[in-house]
Coordinates of C-alpha atoms in Angstrom, one line a residue:
X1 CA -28.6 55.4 -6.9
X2 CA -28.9 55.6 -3.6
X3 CA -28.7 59.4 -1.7
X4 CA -25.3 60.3 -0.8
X5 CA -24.5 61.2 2.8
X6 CA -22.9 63.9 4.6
X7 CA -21.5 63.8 8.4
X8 CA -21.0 67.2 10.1
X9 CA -18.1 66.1 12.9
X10 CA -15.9 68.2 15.2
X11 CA -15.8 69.2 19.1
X12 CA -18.4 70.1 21.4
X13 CA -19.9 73.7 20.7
X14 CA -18.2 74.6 17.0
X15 CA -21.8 75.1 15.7
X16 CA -22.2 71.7 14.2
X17 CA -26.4 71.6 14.9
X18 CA -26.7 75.3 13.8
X19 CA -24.8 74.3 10.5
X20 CA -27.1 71.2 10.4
X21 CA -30.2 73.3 10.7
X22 CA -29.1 75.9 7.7
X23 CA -28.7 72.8 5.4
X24 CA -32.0 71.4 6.4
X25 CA -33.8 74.6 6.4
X26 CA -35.8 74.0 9.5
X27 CA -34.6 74.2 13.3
X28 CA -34.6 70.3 13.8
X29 CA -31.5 69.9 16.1
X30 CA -31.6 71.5 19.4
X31 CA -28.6 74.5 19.9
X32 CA -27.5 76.3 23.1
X33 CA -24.4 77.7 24.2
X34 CA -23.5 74.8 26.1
X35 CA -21.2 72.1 24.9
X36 CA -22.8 68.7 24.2
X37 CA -26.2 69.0 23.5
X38 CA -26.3 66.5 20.6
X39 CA -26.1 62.9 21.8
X40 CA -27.2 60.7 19.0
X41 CA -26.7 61.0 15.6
X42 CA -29.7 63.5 13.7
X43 CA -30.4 63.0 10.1
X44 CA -32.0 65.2 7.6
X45 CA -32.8 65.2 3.6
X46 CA -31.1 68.2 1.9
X47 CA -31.8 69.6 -1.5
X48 CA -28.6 72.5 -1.5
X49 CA -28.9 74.6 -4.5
X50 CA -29.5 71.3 -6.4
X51 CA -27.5 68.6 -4.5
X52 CA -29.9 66.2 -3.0
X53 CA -28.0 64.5 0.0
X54 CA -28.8 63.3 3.5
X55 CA -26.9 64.8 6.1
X56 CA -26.4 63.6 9.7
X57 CA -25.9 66.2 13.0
X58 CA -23.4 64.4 15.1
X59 CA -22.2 64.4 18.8
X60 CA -19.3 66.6 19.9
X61 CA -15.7 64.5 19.4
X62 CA -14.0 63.8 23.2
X63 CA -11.6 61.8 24.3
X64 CA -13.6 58.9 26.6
X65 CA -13.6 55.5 27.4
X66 CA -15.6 53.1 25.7
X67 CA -18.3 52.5 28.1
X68 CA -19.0 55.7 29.2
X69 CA -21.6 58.1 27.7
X70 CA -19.2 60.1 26.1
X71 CA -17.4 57.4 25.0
X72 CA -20.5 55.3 23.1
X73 CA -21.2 59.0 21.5
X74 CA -17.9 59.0 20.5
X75 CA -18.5 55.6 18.9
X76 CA -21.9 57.0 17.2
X77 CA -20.2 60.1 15.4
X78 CA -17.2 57.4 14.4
X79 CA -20.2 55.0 12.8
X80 CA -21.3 58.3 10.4
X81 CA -17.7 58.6 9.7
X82 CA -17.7 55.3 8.1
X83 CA -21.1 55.9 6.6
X84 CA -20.5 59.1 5.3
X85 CA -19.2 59.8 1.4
X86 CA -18.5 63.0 2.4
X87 CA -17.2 64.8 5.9
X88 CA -17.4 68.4 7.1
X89 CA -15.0 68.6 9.1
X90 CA -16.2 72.0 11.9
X91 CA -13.7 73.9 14.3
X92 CA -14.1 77.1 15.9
X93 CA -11.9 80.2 13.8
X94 CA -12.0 82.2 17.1
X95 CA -10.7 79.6 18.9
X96 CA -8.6 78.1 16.6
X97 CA -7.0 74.6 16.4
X98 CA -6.9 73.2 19.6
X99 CA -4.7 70.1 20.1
X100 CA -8.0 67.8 20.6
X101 CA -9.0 68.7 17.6
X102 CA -5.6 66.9 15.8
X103 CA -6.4 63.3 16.7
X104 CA -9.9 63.4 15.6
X105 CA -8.4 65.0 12.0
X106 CA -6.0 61.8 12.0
X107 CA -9.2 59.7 12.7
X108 CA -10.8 61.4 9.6
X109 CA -7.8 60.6 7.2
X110 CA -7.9 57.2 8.2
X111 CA -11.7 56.7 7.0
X112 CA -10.3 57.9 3.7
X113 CA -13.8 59.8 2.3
X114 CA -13.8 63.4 1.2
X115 CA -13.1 66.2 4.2
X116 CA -14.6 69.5 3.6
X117 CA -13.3 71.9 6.7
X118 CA -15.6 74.6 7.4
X119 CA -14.2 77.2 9.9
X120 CA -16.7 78.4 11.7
X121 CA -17.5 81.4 13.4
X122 CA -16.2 83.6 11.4
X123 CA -18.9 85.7 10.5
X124 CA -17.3 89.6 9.4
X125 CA -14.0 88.6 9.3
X126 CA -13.8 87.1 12.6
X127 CA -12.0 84.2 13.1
X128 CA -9.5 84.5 10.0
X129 CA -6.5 83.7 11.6
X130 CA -7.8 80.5 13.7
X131 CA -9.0 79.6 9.7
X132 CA -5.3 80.1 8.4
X133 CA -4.4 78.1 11.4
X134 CA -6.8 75.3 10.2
X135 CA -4.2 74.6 7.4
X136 CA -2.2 72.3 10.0
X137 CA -4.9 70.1 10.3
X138 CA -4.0 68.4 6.8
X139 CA -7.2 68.4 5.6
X140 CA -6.6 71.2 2.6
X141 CA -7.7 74.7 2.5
X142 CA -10.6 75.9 5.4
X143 CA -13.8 77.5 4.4
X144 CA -14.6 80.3 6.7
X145 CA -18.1 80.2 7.5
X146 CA -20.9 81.3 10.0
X147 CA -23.9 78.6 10.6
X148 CA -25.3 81.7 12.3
X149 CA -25.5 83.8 9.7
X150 CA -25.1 82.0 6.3
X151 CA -21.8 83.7 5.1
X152 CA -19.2 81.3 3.1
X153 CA -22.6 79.0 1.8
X154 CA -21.6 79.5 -1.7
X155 CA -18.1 78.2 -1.2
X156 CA -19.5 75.0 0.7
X157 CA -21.5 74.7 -2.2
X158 CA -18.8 74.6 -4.4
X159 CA -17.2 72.7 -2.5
X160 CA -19.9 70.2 -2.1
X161 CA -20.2 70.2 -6.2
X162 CA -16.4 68.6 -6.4
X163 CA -16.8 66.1 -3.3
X164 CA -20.6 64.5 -3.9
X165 CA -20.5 61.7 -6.7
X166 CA -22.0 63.0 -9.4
X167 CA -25.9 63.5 -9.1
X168 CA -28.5 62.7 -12.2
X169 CA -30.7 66.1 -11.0
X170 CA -28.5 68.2 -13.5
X171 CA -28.3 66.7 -16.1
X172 CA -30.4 65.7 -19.5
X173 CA -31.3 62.5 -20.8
X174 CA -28.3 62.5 -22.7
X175 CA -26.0 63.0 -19.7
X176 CA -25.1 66.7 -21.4
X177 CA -23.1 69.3 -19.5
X178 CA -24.4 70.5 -16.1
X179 CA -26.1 73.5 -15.8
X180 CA -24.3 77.2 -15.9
X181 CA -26.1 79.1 -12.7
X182 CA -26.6 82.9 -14.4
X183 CA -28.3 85.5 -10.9
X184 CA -29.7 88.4 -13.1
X185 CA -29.4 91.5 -10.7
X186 CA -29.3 95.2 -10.1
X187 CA -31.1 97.9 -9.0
X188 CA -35.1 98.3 -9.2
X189 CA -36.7 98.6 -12.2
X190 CA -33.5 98.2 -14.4
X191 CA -35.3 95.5 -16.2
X192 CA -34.4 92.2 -15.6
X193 CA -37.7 90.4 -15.8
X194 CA -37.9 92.1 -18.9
X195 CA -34.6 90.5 -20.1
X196 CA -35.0 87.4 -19.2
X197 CA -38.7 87.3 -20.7
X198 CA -37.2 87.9 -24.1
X199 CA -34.4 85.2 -23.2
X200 CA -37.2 82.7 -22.6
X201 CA -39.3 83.9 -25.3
X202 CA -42.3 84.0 -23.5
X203 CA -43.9 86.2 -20.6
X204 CA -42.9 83.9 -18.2
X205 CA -42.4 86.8 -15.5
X206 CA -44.6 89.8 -14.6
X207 CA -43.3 92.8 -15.5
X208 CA -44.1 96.5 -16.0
X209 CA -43.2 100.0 -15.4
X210 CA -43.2 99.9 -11.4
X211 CA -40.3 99.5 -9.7
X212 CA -40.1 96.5 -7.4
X213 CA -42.4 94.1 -8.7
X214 CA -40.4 91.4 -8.5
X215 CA -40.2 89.8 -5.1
X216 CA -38.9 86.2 -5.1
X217 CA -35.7 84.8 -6.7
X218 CA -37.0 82.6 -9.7
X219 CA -35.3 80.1 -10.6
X220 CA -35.4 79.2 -14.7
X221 CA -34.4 76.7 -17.4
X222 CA -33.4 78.1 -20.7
X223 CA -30.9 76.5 -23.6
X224 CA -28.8 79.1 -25.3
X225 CA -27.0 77.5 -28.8
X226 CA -27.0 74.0 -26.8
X227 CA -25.8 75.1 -23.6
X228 CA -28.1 74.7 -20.4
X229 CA -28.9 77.8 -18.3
X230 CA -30.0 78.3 -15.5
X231 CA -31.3 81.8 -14.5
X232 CA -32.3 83.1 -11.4
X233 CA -34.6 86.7 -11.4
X234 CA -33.7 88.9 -8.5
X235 CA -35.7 91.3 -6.3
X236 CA -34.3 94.8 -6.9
X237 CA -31.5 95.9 -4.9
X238 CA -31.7 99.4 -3.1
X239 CA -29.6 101.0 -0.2
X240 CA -30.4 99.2 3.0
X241 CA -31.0 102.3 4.6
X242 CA -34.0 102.8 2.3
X243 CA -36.1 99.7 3.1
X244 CA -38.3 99.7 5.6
X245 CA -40.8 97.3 4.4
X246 CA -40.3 93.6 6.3
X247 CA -41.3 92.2 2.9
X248 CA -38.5 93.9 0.6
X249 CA -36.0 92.9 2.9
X250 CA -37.4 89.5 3.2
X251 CA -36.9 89.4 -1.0
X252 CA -33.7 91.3 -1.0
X253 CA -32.1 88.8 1.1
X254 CA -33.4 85.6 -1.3
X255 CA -31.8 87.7 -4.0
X256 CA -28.6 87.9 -2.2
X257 CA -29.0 83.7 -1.8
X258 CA -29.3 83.7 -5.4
X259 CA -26.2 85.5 -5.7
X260 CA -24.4 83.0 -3.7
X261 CA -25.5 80.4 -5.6
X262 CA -24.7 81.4 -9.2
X263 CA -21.4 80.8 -10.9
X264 CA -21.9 84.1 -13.4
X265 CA -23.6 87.2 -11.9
X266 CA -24.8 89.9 -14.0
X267 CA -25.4 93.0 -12.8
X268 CA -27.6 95.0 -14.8
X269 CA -27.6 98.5 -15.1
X270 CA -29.8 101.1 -16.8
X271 CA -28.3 102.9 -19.4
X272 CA -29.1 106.0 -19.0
X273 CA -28.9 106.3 -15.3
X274 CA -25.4 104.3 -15.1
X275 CA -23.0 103.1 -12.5
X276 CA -24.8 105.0 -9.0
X277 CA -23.5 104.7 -5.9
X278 CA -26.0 101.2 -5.3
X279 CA -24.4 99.7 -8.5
X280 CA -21.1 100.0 -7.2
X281 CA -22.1 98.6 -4.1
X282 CA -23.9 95.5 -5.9
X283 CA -20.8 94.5 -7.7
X284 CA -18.7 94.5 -4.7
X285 CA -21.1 92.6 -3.3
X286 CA -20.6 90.1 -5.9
X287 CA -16.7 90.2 -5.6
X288 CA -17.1 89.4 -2.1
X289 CA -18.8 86.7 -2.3
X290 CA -16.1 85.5 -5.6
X291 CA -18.8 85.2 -8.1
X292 CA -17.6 85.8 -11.7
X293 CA -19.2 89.2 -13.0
X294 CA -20.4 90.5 -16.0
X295 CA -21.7 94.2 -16.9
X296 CA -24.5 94.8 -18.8
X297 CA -26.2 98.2 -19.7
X298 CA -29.9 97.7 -20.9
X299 CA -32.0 100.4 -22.3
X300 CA -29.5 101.1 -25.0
X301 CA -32.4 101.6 -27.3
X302 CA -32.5 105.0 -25.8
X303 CA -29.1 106.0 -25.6
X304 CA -28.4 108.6 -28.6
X305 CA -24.2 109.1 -28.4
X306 CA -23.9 105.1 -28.0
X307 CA -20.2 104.8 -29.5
X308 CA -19.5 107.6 -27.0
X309 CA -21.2 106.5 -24.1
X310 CA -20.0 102.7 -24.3
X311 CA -16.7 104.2 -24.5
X312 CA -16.6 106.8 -21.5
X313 CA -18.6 104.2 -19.5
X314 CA -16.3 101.5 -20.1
X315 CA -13.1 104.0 -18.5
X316 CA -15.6 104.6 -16.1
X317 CA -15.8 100.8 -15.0
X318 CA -12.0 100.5 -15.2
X319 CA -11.4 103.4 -12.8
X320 CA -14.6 102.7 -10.0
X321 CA -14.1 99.2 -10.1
X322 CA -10.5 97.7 -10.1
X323 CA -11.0 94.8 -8.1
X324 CA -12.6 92.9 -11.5
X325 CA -10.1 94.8 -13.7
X326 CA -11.4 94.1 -17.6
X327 CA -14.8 92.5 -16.4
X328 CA -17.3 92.5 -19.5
X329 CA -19.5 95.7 -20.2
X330 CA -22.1 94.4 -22.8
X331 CA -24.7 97.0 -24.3
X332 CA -28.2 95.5 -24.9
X333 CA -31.6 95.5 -24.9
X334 CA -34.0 93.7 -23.0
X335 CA -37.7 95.1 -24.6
X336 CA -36.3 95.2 -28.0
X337 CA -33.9 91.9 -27.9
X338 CA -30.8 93.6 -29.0
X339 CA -27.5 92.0 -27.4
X340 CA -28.2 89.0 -25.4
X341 CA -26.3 86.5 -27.8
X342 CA -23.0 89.2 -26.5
X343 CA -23.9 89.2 -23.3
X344 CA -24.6 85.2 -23.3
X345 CA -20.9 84.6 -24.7
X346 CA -19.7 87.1 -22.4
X347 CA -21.2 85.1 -19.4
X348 CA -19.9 81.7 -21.1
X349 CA -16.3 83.4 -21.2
X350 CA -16.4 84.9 -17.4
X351 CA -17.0 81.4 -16.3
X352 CA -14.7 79.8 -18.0
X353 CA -12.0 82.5 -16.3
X354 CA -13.6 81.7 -13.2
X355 CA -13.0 78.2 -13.2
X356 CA -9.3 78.1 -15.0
X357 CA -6.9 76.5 -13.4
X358 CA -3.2 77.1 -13.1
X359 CA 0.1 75.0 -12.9
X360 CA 2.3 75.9 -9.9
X361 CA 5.6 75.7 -12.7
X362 CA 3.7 78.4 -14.5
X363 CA 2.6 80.2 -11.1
X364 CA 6.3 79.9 -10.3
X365 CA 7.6 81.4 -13.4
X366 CA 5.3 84.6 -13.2
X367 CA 6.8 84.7 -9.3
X368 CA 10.3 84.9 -10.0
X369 CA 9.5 87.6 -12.6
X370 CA 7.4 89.8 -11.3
X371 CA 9.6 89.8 -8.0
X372 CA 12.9 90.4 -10.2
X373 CA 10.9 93.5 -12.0
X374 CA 9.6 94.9 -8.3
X375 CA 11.0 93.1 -5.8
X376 CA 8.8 93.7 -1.9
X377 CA 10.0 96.4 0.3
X378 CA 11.8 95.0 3.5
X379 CA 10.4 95.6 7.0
X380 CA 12.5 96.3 9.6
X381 CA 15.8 96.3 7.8
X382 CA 15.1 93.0 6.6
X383 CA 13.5 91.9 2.9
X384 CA 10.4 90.3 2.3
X385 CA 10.9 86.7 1.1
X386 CA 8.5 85.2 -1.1
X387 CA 9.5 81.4 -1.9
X388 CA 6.7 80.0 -3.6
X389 CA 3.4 80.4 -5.0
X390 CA 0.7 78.0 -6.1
X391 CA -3.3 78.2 -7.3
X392 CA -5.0 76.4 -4.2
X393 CA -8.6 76.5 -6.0
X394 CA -10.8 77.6 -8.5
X395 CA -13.8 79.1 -8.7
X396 CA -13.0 82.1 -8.1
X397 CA -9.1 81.4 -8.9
X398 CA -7.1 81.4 -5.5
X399 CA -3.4 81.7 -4.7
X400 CA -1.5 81.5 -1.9
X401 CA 2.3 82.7 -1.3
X402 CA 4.6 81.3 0.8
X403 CA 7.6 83.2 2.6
X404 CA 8.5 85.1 5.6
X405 CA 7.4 88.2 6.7
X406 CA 4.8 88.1 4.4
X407 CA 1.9 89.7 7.1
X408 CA 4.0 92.9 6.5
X409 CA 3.5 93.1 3.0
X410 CA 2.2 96.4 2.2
X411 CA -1.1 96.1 0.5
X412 CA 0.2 98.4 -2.4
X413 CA 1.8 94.9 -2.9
X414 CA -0.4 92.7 -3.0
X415 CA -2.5 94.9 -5.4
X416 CA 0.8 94.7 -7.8
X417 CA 1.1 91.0 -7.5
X418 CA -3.0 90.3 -8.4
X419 CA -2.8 93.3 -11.2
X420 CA -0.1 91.4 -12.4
X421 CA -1.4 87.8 -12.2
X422 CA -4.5 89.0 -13.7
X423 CA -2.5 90.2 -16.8
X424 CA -0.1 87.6 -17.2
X425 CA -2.8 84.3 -17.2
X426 CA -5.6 86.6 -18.9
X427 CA -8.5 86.6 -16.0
X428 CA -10.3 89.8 -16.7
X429 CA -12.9 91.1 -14.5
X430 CA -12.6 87.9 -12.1
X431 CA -12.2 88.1 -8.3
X432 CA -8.9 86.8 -7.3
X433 CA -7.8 85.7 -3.9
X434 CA -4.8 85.9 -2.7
X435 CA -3.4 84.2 0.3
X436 CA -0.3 85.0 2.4
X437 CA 1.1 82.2 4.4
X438 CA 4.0 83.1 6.5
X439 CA 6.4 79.8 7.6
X440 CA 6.6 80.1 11.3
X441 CA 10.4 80.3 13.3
X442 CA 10.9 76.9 15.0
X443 CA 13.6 79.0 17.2
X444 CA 10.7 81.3 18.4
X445 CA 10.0 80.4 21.9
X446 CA 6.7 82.2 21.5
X447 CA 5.6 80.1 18.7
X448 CA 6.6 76.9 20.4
X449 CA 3.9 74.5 22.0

């Protein structure tokens, strides 16, 4: 089978080259401030977390006639359009949707191949409301995303996952199921080579009593009860503040790729020095960047009041961490092999949460009701409307309301409407996003043009 391809398109200066550089992994398209430094079309071999594809840098999209330069660019970018079994489709967030950029979204519907939009730019935050904005492009939900600085990579992964045709790299000879992507992390020394030594069987990584002797992620294949597994050893975490070595932070930062690779994270914490401020910090990490989570305390061999302790530290993990209300918190074992098969089906289960999928009738139903028990506050003497609700994606589930006024919805609010979804469809200890998406006044002389 030949390699699939992948056309980054879009204006002049959205960050297209930068983007095609991060895939690549090497700077081999030229980037400046200035608009229009790509001419001809750049290609490069990609292997993305697994996905083997070719990937092609194109020229900014103008508006020119056909025998100028800008026009036969034009005509070279519209070539790798045809070409291409996949498009990512770049616009500026802090900009937002320009009307030049509405055309060349009509020109990508046309072609008729997958469309992947990537708002860029948006590294911290920034950006967020030219992303919403995106949404009026037609070309389905916006990934906000910084070339720069590599944030929003595991959603274009995903993303990438559900576009590409199918690829033989990940699978068996007997086409089994693809690969579950399990990052083993936590703080130093908390034993995770350890763990996954015992997984394996084998002394596969070097471990001992020192604290930070893992460096690079490692990335290995293991079959637990016929399922294959891929786990990926982590460089312990500490505080930022604390590193100083160019090293550490060089390892820290493949862990934290790693991270954004897997589909089930587990964060591993030492018994009997549980839940510290740098744990707490590692799992909202992993919420932020929508990775499904799971708990697990090793060292229990050296707990004495273990019914007690598993019960005051699972209250404790309800109260510090209530963005993955009812994750997982599996006891175990990593030296003496006690509780892997637990945590194992509680990594199975988290990613089968993190993947469900949700009918909007169902979605719709839950609405009505959990409106009708606590209906929204108004704001400025007039109620909050919401009209409708569906799940836009999975993976980590995402929903998005639809209504007016719904940028003054008091974040009490929206914390009452994800507690509630999280109870009603049963998706413990999974990020969930929600999305408000508020329909514009077509009388509102401010909004108009």
């Amino acid at each position: 089978m030949d390699m699939p391809t992948v056309a980054i398109i879009g204006r002049p200066n959205v960050g297209k080259s930068t983007l095609f550089n991060r895939l690549v992994g090497k700077k081999l398209a030229l980037v400046d401030d200035r608009p229009g430094v790509t001419r001809d079309r750049r290609e490069g071999d990609v292997n993305f977390g697994g996905l083997v594809f070719r990937v092609i840098d194109t020229a900014g999209l103008e508006d020119a006639d056909a025998g100028t330069l800008l026009g036969r660019m034009r005509a070279q970018t519209e070539a790798a359009i045809l070409e291409a079994d996949v498009v990512l489709f770049v616009i500026d967030s802090r900009a937002g949707v320009l009307p030049a950029d509405q055309p060349f979204a009509e020109l990508v519907r046309r072609a008729g191949c997958p469309v992947i939009l990537i708002a860029n730019k948006a590294e911290g935050g920034a950006g967020l409301g030219g992303a919403y904005e995106a949404f009026s492009l037609g070309l389905g939900d916006p990934i906000p995303f910084s070339a720069e600085h590599g944030e929003g990579i595991g959603e274009l992964h995903d993303a990438l996952i559900a576009a590409l045709p199918e690829q033989d790299e990940d699978y068996d000879e007997e086409g089994s199921e693809k690969s579950l992507k399990v990052a083993i992390v936590g703080r130093p020394n908390a034993g995770k080579s350890t763990l996954i030594n015992t997984m394996l069987g084998e002394d596969r990584l070097l471990v001992g009593p020192e604290a930070g002797i893992t460096r690079d992620s490692i990335s290995l294949d293991w079959d637990w009860r016929g399922r294959r597994i891929k786990l990926h050893d982590t460089a312990g975490m500490r505080r930022r503040a604390r590193i100083d070595d160019k090293l550490e932070k060089l390892a820290v930062s493949d862990g934290l790729r790693a991270v954004r690779f897997a589909e089930v994270v587990v964060v591993l914490l030492d018994a009997t020095i549980p839940f510290e401020k740098q744990d707490l910090t590692i799992v909202d990490l992993v919420e932020s960047e929508g990775r499904s989570l799971v708990i697990g305390l090793n060292k229990w061999d050296l707990v004495a009041d273990q019914n007690g302790l598993l019960k005051t530290l699972r209250e404790d993990c309800t109260r510090l961490l209530p963005q993955v209300r009812g994750v997982s918190v599996i006891p175990l074992s990593g030296l003496a092999g006690q509780g892997i098969d637990k945590l194992m089906q509680a990594v199975v289960d988290a990613a089968d949460v993190w993947s469900r999928r949700i009918s909007t009738s169902r979605i719709n139903d839950w609405l009505n009701e959990a409106t009708q028990r606590n209906p929204p506050p108004a704001v400025a003497s007039r109620r909050i409307k919401i009209r409708y609700a569906t799940q836009v994606k999975a993976r980590p589930p995402h929903f998005a309301l639809f209504g007016n006024q719904l940028d003054g919805l008091p974040k009490s609010y929206t914390r009452y409407l994800v507690n509630n979804l999280r109870e009603a469809f049963d998706l413990p200890g999974t990020p969930i996003r929600l999305s408000l998406r508020t329909s514009k006044n077509p009388f509102d002389k401010e909004n108009k043009g």
